[in-house]
PDB file of C-alpha atoms in Angstrom:
ATOM      1  CA  UNK A 124      42.963 171.668 128.543  1.00  0.00           C
ATOM      2  CA  UNK A 125      45.133 170.482 125.670  1.00  0.00           C
ATOM      3  CA  UNK A 126      47.977 172.774 126.794  1.00  0.00           C
ATOM      4  CA  UNK A 127      47.860 171.339 130.330  1.00  0.00           C
ATOM      5  CA  UNK A 128      47.887 167.811 128.949  1.00  0.00           C
ATOM      6  CA  UNK A 129      50.890 168.566 126.736  1.00  0.00           C
ATOM      7  CA  UNK A 130      52.793 169.929 129.738  1.00  0.00           C
ATOM      8  CA  UNK A 131      51.924 166.795 131.730  1.00  0.00           C
ATOM      9  CA  UNK A 132      53.063 164.475 128.928  1.00  0.00           C
ATOM     10  CA  UNK A 133      56.308 166.440 128.484  1.00  0.00           C
ATOM     11  CA  UNK A 134      56.956 166.298 132.218  1.00  0.00           C
ATOM     12  CA  UNK A 135      56.424 162.519 132.237  1.00  0.00           C
ATOM     13  CA  UNK A 136      58.746 162.176 129.246  1.00  0.00           C
ATOM     14  CA  UNK A 137      61.435 164.168 131.064  1.00  0.00           C
ATOM     15  CA  UNK A 138      60.961 162.018 134.163  1.00  0.00           C
ATOM     16  CA  UNK A 139      61.532 158.779 132.230  1.00  0.00           C
ATOM     17  CA  UNK A 140      64.437 160.429 130.438  1.00  0.00           C
ATOM     18  CA  UNK A 141      66.104 161.092 133.787  1.00  0.00           C
ATOM     19  CA  UNK A 142      65.539 157.475 134.864  1.00  0.00           C
ATOM     20  CA  UNK A 143      67.092 156.232 131.619  1.00  0.00           C
ATOM     21  CA  UNK A 144      70.024 158.622 132.023  1.00  0.00           C
ATOM     22  CA  UNK A 145      70.820 157.283 135.495  1.00  0.00           C
ATOM     23  CA  UNK A 146      70.701 153.770 134.070  1.00  0.00           C
ATOM     24  CA  UNK A 147      72.913 154.606 131.077  1.00  0.00           C
ATOM     25  CA  UNK A 148      75.435 156.428 133.280  1.00  0.00           C
ATOM     26  CA  UNK A 149      75.403 153.544 135.772  1.00  0.00           C
ATOM     27  CA  UNK A 150      74.709 156.012 138.572  1.00  0.00           C
ATOM     28  CA  UNK A 151      75.169 159.779 138.474  1.00  0.00           C
ATOM     29  CA  UNK A 152      74.642 163.063 140.273  1.00  0.00           C
ATOM     30  CA  UNK A 153      72.247 165.819 139.266  1.00  0.00           C
ATOM     31  CA  UNK A 154      74.902 167.728 137.297  1.00  0.00           C
ATOM     32  CA  UNK A 155      75.918 164.694 135.237  1.00  0.00           C
ATOM     33  CA  UNK A 156      72.278 163.853 134.475  1.00  0.00           C
ATOM     34  CA  UNK A 157      71.563 167.459 133.475  1.00  0.00           C
ATOM     35  CA  UNK A 158      74.597 167.535 131.169  1.00  0.00           C
ATOM     36  CA  UNK A 159      73.695 164.134 129.681  1.00  0.00           C
ATOM     37  CA  UNK A 160      70.158 165.264 128.828  1.00  0.00           C
ATOM     38  CA  UNK A 161      70.857 168.942 128.113  1.00  0.00           C
ATOM     39  CA  UNK A 162      68.435 170.179 130.773  1.00  0.00           C
ATOM     40  CA  UNK A 163      68.750 172.551 133.730  1.00  0.00           C
ATOM     41  CA  UNK A 164      70.319 171.115 136.868  1.00  0.00           C
ATOM     42  CA  UNK A 165      67.298 172.249 138.891  1.00  0.00           C
ATOM     43  CA  UNK A 166      64.985 170.304 136.550  1.00  0.00           C
ATOM     44  CA  UNK A 167      67.160 167.219 136.808  1.00  0.00           C
ATOM     45  CA  UNK A 168      67.222 167.525 140.599  1.00  0.00           C
ATOM     46  CA  UNK A 169      63.413 167.814 140.796  1.00  0.00           C
ATOM     47  CA  UNK A 170      62.921 164.694 138.673  1.00  0.00           C
ATOM     48  CA  UNK A 171      65.592 162.758 140.567  1.00  0.00           C
ATOM     49  CA  UNK A 172      63.922 163.637 143.862  1.00  0.00           C
ATOM     50  CA  UNK A 173      60.536 162.508 142.520  1.00  0.00           C
ATOM     51  CA  UNK A 174      61.983 159.181 141.380  1.00  0.00           C
ATOM     52  CA  UNK A 175      63.577 158.646 144.788  1.00  0.00           C
ATOM     53  CA  UNK A 176      60.272 159.426 146.508  1.00  0.00           C
ATOM     54  CA  UNK A 177      58.578 156.780 144.343  1.00  0.00           C
ATOM     55  CA  UNK A 178      61.446 154.323 145.013  1.00  0.00           C
ATOM     56  CA  UNK A 179      62.562 153.954 141.395  1.00  0.00           C
ATOM     57  CA  UNK A 180      65.941 155.437 142.320  1.00  0.00           C
ATOM     58  CA  UNK A 181      68.041 155.300 145.450  1.00  0.00           C
ATOM     59  CA  UNK A 182      70.382 158.068 146.602  1.00  0.00           C
ATOM     60  CA  UNK A 183      73.857 157.320 147.924  1.00  0.00           C
ATOM     61  CA  UNK A 184      75.446 160.587 149.000  1.00  0.00           C
ATOM     62  CA  UNK A 185      75.135 162.790 145.921  1.00  0.00           C
ATOM     63  CA  UNK A 186      74.846 159.843 143.509  1.00  0.00           C
ATOM     64  CA  UNK A 187      71.556 158.420 142.253  1.00  0.00           C
ATOM     65  CA  UNK A 188      71.257 154.780 141.203  1.00  0.00           C
ATOM     66  CA  UNK A 189      68.472 152.615 139.785  1.00  0.00           C
ATOM     67  CA  UNK A 190      66.489 151.016 142.606  1.00  0.00           C
ATOM     68  CA  UNK A 191      65.396 147.414 142.961  1.00  0.00           C
ATOM     69  CA  UNK A 192      61.785 148.394 142.331  1.00  0.00           C
ATOM     70  CA  UNK A 193      62.768 148.412 138.650  1.00  0.00           C
ATOM     71  CA  UNK A 194      63.911 144.801 139.027  1.00  0.00           C
ATOM     72  CA  UNK A 195      60.409 143.821 140.108  1.00  0.00           C
ATOM     73  CA  UNK A 196      58.938 145.254 136.909  1.00  0.00           C
ATOM     74  CA  UNK A 197      61.576 143.549 134.789  1.00  0.00           C
ATOM     75  CA  UNK A 198      61.050 140.149 136.385  1.00  0.00           C
ATOM     76  CA  UNK A 199      57.309 140.433 135.880  1.00  0.00           C
ATOM     77  CA  UNK A 200      57.850 141.279 132.201  1.00  0.00           C
ATOM     78  CA  UNK A 201      60.202 138.330 131.760  1.00  0.00           C
ATOM     79  CA  UNK A 202      57.955 135.867 133.594  1.00  0.00           C
ATOM     80  CA  UNK A 203      55.041 136.565 131.271  1.00  0.00           C
ATOM     81  CA  UNK A 204      57.113 135.158 128.394  1.00  0.00           C
ATOM     82  CA  UNK A 205      56.589 131.412 128.134  1.00  0.00           C
ATOM     83  CA  UNK A 206      59.685 131.334 125.935  1.00  0.00           C
ATOM     84  CA  UNK A 207      62.035 132.172 128.835  1.00  0.00           C
ATOM     85  CA  UNK A 208      60.814 129.315 131.019  1.00  0.00           C
ATOM     86  CA  UNK A 209      60.592 126.785 128.197  1.00  0.00           C
ATOM     87  CA  UNK A 210      64.037 127.592 126.809  1.00  0.00           C
ATOM     88  CA  UNK A 211      66.107 127.506 130.002  1.00  0.00           C
ATOM     89  CA  UNK A 212      66.795 123.714 130.148  1.00  0.00           C
ATOM     90  CA  UNK A 213      67.817 123.673 126.480  1.00  0.00           C
ATOM     91  CA  UNK A 214      70.060 126.705 126.924  1.00  0.00           C
ATOM     92  CA  UNK A 215      71.840 125.055 129.847  1.00  0.00           C
ATOM     93  CA  UNK A 216      72.329 121.876 127.837  1.00  0.00           C
ATOM     94  CA  UNK A 217      73.749 123.812 124.891  1.00  0.00           C
ATOM     95  CA  UNK A 218      76.106 125.752 127.169  1.00  0.00           C
ATOM     96  CA  UNK A 219      77.369 122.504 128.668  1.00  0.00           C
ATOM     97  CA  UNK A 220      77.802 120.911 125.244  1.00  0.00           C
ATOM     98  CA  UNK A 221      79.682 123.836 123.700  1.00  0.00           C
ATOM     99  CA  UNK A 222      81.425 125.155 126.816  1.00  0.00           C
ATOM    100  CA  UNK A 223      80.489 128.701 125.747  1.00  0.00           C
ATOM    101  CA  UNK A 224      77.977 131.378 126.731  1.00  0.00           C
ATOM    102  CA  UNK A 225      74.439 131.018 125.367  1.00  0.00           C
ATOM    103  CA  UNK A 226      71.791 133.753 125.202  1.00  0.00           C
ATOM    104  CA  UNK A 227      68.060 133.924 124.556  1.00  0.00           C
ATOM    105  CA  UNK A 228      67.079 137.136 122.767  1.00  0.00           C
ATOM    106  CA  UNK A 229      63.750 138.745 121.880  1.00  0.00           C
ATOM    107  CA  UNK A 230      62.879 141.857 119.908  1.00  0.00           C
ATOM    108  CA  UNK A 231      61.067 144.794 121.473  1.00  0.00           C
ATOM    109  CA  UNK A 232      60.653 148.245 119.929  1.00  0.00           C
ATOM    110  CA  UNK A 233      63.180 147.377 117.238  1.00  0.00           C
ATOM    111  CA  UNK A 234      65.986 146.345 119.577  1.00  0.00           C
ATOM    112  CA  UNK A 235      67.221 143.036 120.918  1.00  0.00           C
ATOM    113  CA  UNK A 236      66.735 142.246 124.604  1.00  0.00           C
ATOM    114  CA  UNK A 237      68.705 139.499 126.360  1.00  0.00           C
ATOM    115  CA  UNK A 238      66.208 137.691 128.608  1.00  0.00           C
ATOM    116  CA  UNK A 239      68.016 134.482 129.599  1.00  0.00           C
ATOM    117  CA  UNK A 240      71.522 133.027 129.522  1.00  0.00           C
ATOM    118  CA  UNK A 241      73.530 129.922 130.392  1.00  0.00           C
ATOM    119  CA  UNK A 242      77.253 129.733 131.014  1.00  0.00           C
ATOM    120  CA  UNK A 243      79.598 126.996 129.793  1.00  0.00           C
ATOM    121  CA  UNK A 244      82.898 126.318 131.514  1.00  0.00           C
ATOM    122  CA  UNK A 245      84.852 128.471 129.018  1.00  0.00           C
ATOM    123  CA  UNK A 246      82.244 131.222 128.650  1.00  0.00           C
ATOM    124  CA  UNK A 247      83.415 134.712 127.697  1.00  0.00           C
ATOM    125  CA  UNK A 248      80.985 137.590 128.224  1.00  0.00           C
ATOM    126  CA  UNK A 249      82.254 140.792 126.567  1.00  0.00           C
ATOM    127  CA  UNK A 250      79.041 142.808 126.159  1.00  0.00           C
ATOM    128  CA  UNK A 251      75.852 141.070 127.204  1.00  0.00           C
ATOM    129  CA  UNK A 252      73.836 141.371 130.371  1.00  0.00           C
ATOM    130  CA  UNK A 253      70.307 140.290 131.165  1.00  0.00           C
ATOM    131  CA  UNK A 254      67.782 142.951 130.216  1.00  0.00           C
ATOM    132  CA  UNK A 255      70.220 144.892 128.064  1.00  0.00           C
ATOM    133  CA  UNK A 256      68.765 146.391 124.874  1.00  0.00           C
ATOM    134  CA  UNK A 257      71.054 146.275 121.838  1.00  0.00           C
ATOM    135  CA  UNK A 258      70.922 146.957 118.081  1.00  0.00           C
ATOM    136  CA  UNK A 259      69.880 143.939 116.020  1.00  0.00           C
ATOM    137  CA  UNK A 260      71.975 144.359 112.864  1.00  0.00           C
ATOM    138  CA  UNK A 261      75.426 143.480 114.196  1.00  0.00           C
ATOM    139  CA  UNK A 262      74.699 140.497 116.445  1.00  0.00           C
ATOM    140  CA  UNK A 263      73.884 136.983 115.261  1.00  0.00           C
ATOM    141  CA  UNK A 264      70.773 136.661 117.414  1.00  0.00           C
ATOM    142  CA  UNK A 265      69.515 139.998 116.105  1.00  0.00           C
ATOM    143  CA  UNK A 266      70.046 139.032 112.471  1.00  0.00           C
ATOM    144  CA  UNK A 267      68.282 135.710 113.095  1.00  0.00           C
ATOM    145  CA  UNK A 268      65.269 137.719 114.271  1.00  0.00           C
ATOM    146  CA  UNK A 269      65.421 140.332 111.505  1.00  0.00           C
ATOM    147  CA  UNK A 270      65.565 137.581 108.881  1.00  0.00           C
ATOM    148  CA  UNK A 271      62.057 136.510 109.831  1.00  0.00           C
ATOM    149  CA  UNK A 272      60.463 139.939 109.915  1.00  0.00           C
ATOM    150  CA  UNK A 273      58.906 141.516 106.845  1.00  0.00           C
ATOM    151  CA  UNK A 274      61.089 143.760 104.703  1.00  0.00           C
ATOM    152  CA  UNK A 275      58.886 146.726 105.619  1.00  0.00           C
ATOM    153  CA  UNK A 276      59.387 146.026 109.322  1.00  0.00           C
ATOM    154  CA  UNK A 277      63.156 145.724 108.863  1.00  0.00           C
ATOM    155  CA  UNK A 278      63.241 149.055 107.045  1.00  0.00           C
ATOM    156  CA  UNK A 279      61.171 150.646 109.827  1.00  0.00           C
ATOM    157  CA  UNK A 280      63.644 149.377 112.422  1.00  0.00           C
ATOM    158  CA  UNK A 281      66.646 150.609 110.445  1.00  0.00           C
ATOM    159  CA  UNK A 282      65.025 154.025 109.998  1.00  0.00           C
ATOM    160  CA  UNK A 283      64.398 154.297 113.745  1.00  0.00           C
ATOM    161  CA  UNK A 284      67.719 152.735 114.752  1.00  0.00           C
ATOM    162  CA  UNK A 285      70.439 153.503 112.159  1.00  0.00           C
ATOM    163  CA  UNK A 286      73.202 150.957 111.609  1.00  0.00           C
ATOM    164  CA  UNK A 287      76.251 152.004 113.653  1.00  0.00           C
ATOM    165  CA  UNK A 288      79.629 150.799 112.454  1.00  0.00           C
ATOM    166  CA  UNK A 289      81.183 148.594 115.165  1.00  0.00           C
ATOM    167  CA  UNK A 290      84.046 147.030 113.193  1.00  0.00           C
ATOM    168  CA  UNK A 291      85.167 146.827 109.576  1.00  0.00           C
ATOM    169  CA  UNK A 292      82.895 143.755 109.213  1.00  0.00           C
ATOM    170  CA  UNK A 293      79.705 145.445 110.425  1.00  0.00           C
ATOM    171  CA  UNK A 294      76.941 145.803 107.847  1.00  0.00           C
ATOM    172  CA  UNK A 295      75.902 149.452 107.658  1.00  0.00           C
ATOM    173  CA  UNK A 296      73.951 149.453 104.370  1.00  0.00           C
ATOM    174  CA  UNK A 297      70.301 148.430 104.491  1.00  0.00           C
ATOM    175  CA  UNK A 298      70.348 146.723 101.071  1.00  0.00           C
ATOM    176  CA  UNK A 299      73.390 144.665 102.048  1.00  0.00           C
ATOM    177  CA  UNK A 300      71.651 143.769 105.302  1.00  0.00           C
ATOM    178  CA  UNK A 301      68.506 142.641 103.463  1.00  0.00           C
ATOM    179  CA  UNK A 302      70.613 140.434 101.179  1.00  0.00           C
ATOM    180  CA  UNK A 303      72.243 138.763 104.175  1.00  0.00           C
ATOM    181  CA  UNK A 304      68.867 138.276 105.869  1.00  0.00           C
ATOM    182  CA  UNK A 305      67.633 136.420 102.794  1.00  0.00           C
ATOM    183  CA  UNK A 306      70.651 134.106 102.999  1.00  0.00           C
ATOM    184  CA  UNK A 307      69.985 133.537 106.713  1.00  0.00           C
ATOM    185  CA  UNK A 308      66.387 132.535 105.972  1.00  0.00           C
ATOM    186  CA  UNK A 309      67.580 130.022 103.390  1.00  0.00           C
ATOM    187  CA  UNK A 310      70.163 128.298 105.577  1.00  0.00           C
ATOM    188  CA  UNK A 311      68.295 128.592 108.896  1.00  0.00           C
ATOM    189  CA  UNK A 312      70.949 130.288 111.043  1.00  0.00           C
ATOM    190  CA  UNK A 313      72.872 133.558 111.373  1.00  0.00           C
ATOM    191  CA  UNK A 314      76.571 134.236 111.913  1.00  0.00           C
ATOM    192  CA  UNK A 315      78.426 137.091 113.565  1.00  0.00           C
ATOM    193  CA  UNK A 316      81.973 137.185 112.219  1.00  0.00           C
ATOM    194  CA  UNK A 317      83.691 139.934 114.243  1.00  0.00           C
ATOM    195  CA  UNK A 318      80.838 142.356 113.510  1.00  0.00           C
ATOM    196  CA  UNK A 319      80.371 143.525 117.091  1.00  0.00           C
ATOM    197  CA  UNK A 320      83.909 143.096 118.391  1.00  0.00           C
ATOM    198  CA  UNK A 321      87.109 142.131 116.627  1.00  0.00           C
ATOM    199  CA  UNK A 322      87.959 138.494 117.228  1.00  0.00           C
ATOM    200  CA  UNK A 323      84.504 137.552 118.526  1.00  0.00           C
ATOM    201  CA  UNK A 324      82.075 135.263 116.711  1.00  0.00           C
ATOM    202  CA  UNK A 325      78.591 133.868 117.255  1.00  0.00           C
ATOM    203  CA  UNK A 326      76.024 131.502 115.746  1.00  0.00           C
ATOM    204  CA  UNK A 327      72.265 132.036 116.189  1.00  0.00           C
ATOM    205  CA  UNK A 328      68.965 130.467 115.194  1.00  0.00           C
ATOM    206  CA  UNK A 329      65.407 131.839 115.390  1.00  0.00           C
ATOM    207  CA  UNK A 330      62.748 130.261 117.587  1.00  0.00           C
ATOM    208  CA  UNK A 331      59.503 130.047 115.627  1.00  0.00           C
ATOM    209  CA  UNK A 332      56.309 128.292 116.683  1.00  0.00           C
ATOM    210  CA  UNK A 333      53.669 128.101 113.969  1.00  0.00           C
ATOM    211  CA  UNK A 334      53.705 131.516 112.345  1.00  0.00           C
ATOM    212  CA  UNK A 335      54.984 133.285 115.470  1.00  0.00           C
ATOM    213  CA  UNK A 336      58.576 134.495 115.688  1.00  0.00           C
ATOM    214  CA  UNK A 337      59.305 134.359 119.415  1.00  0.00           C
ATOM    215  CA  UNK A 338      63.004 135.207 119.543  1.00  0.00           C
ATOM    216  CA  UNK A 339      66.369 133.590 118.917  1.00  0.00           C
ATOM    217  CA  UNK A 340      69.145 131.693 120.661  1.00  0.00           C
ATOM    218  CA  UNK A 341      72.866 132.282 120.191  1.00  0.00           C
ATOM    219  CA  UNK A 342      76.170 130.810 121.250  1.00  0.00           C
ATOM    220  CA  UNK A 343      79.215 133.078 121.152  1.00  0.00           C
ATOM    221  CA  UNK A 344      82.915 133.038 121.894  1.00  0.00           C
ATOM    222  CA  UNK A 345      86.422 134.030 120.797  1.00  0.00           C
ATOM    223  CA  UNK A 346      87.442 133.526 117.185  1.00  0.00           C
ATOM    224  CA  UNK A 347      90.177 131.029 118.070  1.00  0.00           C
ATOM    225  CA  UNK A 348      87.472 128.613 119.283  1.00  0.00           C
ATOM    226  CA  UNK A 349      84.938 129.540 116.578  1.00  0.00           C
ATOM    227  CA  UNK A 350      86.636 128.702 113.305  1.00  0.00           C
ATOM    228  CA  UNK A 351      86.744 126.147 110.532  1.00  0.00           C
ATOM    229  CA  UNK A 352      84.179 123.351 110.614  1.00  0.00           C
ATOM    230  CA  UNK A 353      83.217 124.152 114.195  1.00  0.00           C
ATOM    231  CA  UNK A 354      82.046 127.647 113.221  1.00  0.00           C
ATOM    232  CA  UNK A 355      80.533 126.748 109.851  1.00  0.00           C
ATOM    233  CA  UNK A 356      79.010 123.328 110.527  1.00  0.00           C
ATOM    234  CA  UNK A 357      79.205 121.942 114.068  1.00  0.00           C
ATOM    235  CA  UNK A 358      77.890 124.938 116.021  1.00  0.00           C
ATOM    236  CA  UNK A 359      75.116 125.736 113.495  1.00  0.00           C
ATOM    237  CA  UNK A 360      73.879 122.148 113.846  1.00  0.00           C
ATOM    238  CA  UNK A 361      73.889 122.402 117.640  1.00  0.00           C
ATOM    239  CA  UNK A 362      72.155 125.789 117.665  1.00  0.00           C
ATOM    240  CA  UNK A 363      69.452 124.915 115.127  1.00  0.00           C
ATOM    241  CA  UNK A 364      68.843 121.601 116.889  1.00  0.00           C
ATOM    242  CA  UNK A 365      68.445 123.375 120.231  1.00  0.00           C
ATOM    243  CA  UNK A 366      66.076 125.924 118.696  1.00  0.00           C
ATOM    244  CA  UNK A 367      63.994 123.069 117.311  1.00  0.00           C
ATOM    245  CA  UNK A 368      63.866 121.424 120.760  1.00  0.00           C
ATOM    246  CA  UNK A 369      62.614 124.685 122.277  1.00  0.00           C
ATOM    247  CA  UNK A 370      59.996 125.027 119.559  1.00  0.00           C
ATOM    248  CA  UNK A 371      58.737 121.499 120.247  1.00  0.00           C
ATOM    249  CA  UNK A 372      58.544 122.152 123.999  1.00  0.00           C
ATOM    250  CA  UNK A 373      56.565 125.338 123.375  1.00  0.00           C
ATOM    251  CA  UNK A 374      54.131 123.478 121.124  1.00  0.00           C
ATOM    252  CA  UNK A 375      52.965 121.670 124.261  1.00  0.00           C
ATOM    253  CA  UNK A 376      52.096 124.897 126.124  1.00  0.00           C
TER     254      UNK A 376
END
């Protein structure tokens, strides 16, 4: 009985692995999926066919792509978060005020997930997309979240998701990261100074209601527009003020 159950669980794990591979590859054939996962092509083909039959994937010629059924699950997950609905008006106002792109981020399974955005007239979008899961250590919104988790939880996340080196400014040492998180807690906002991409900066603030850390908001843009007093004073004031407005609106829920 236990052996049958283990086979079933392994099969389900492989099935989800194939779905994730198609997503990561932004569409792929059976051979590419098999090579990506290190499994037999016949196994990949069987799982791909099953996912098509259940409408999680669509097949275009020999290429498999994620189907819109996945969108339905994602929208349902997003809609259950009061934060997304409550934050949207404030995000749009902040995007209009700064002229840049603004994101709302939450943490799930030790990674950041972008769940809402607003675009200013000068917005630049080099890496983000709604629903994308990203490491927390090298983005301002991620550090704003990490700063309000316990040290044990931060260490757990780092152990599960090591700290990849994006640029020469990226923090890759856990003790250095913990020291920065303490500074973020003290001043109330986090900065990204070319830690994800060269020449790209961001300012973020956590959204906390009572004792509950709900997520963070961030405004980001090119270094030539994020420098001097604007980067160190003006934008932090706007971001922390917007976070406070969201927190007050959520207090009424």
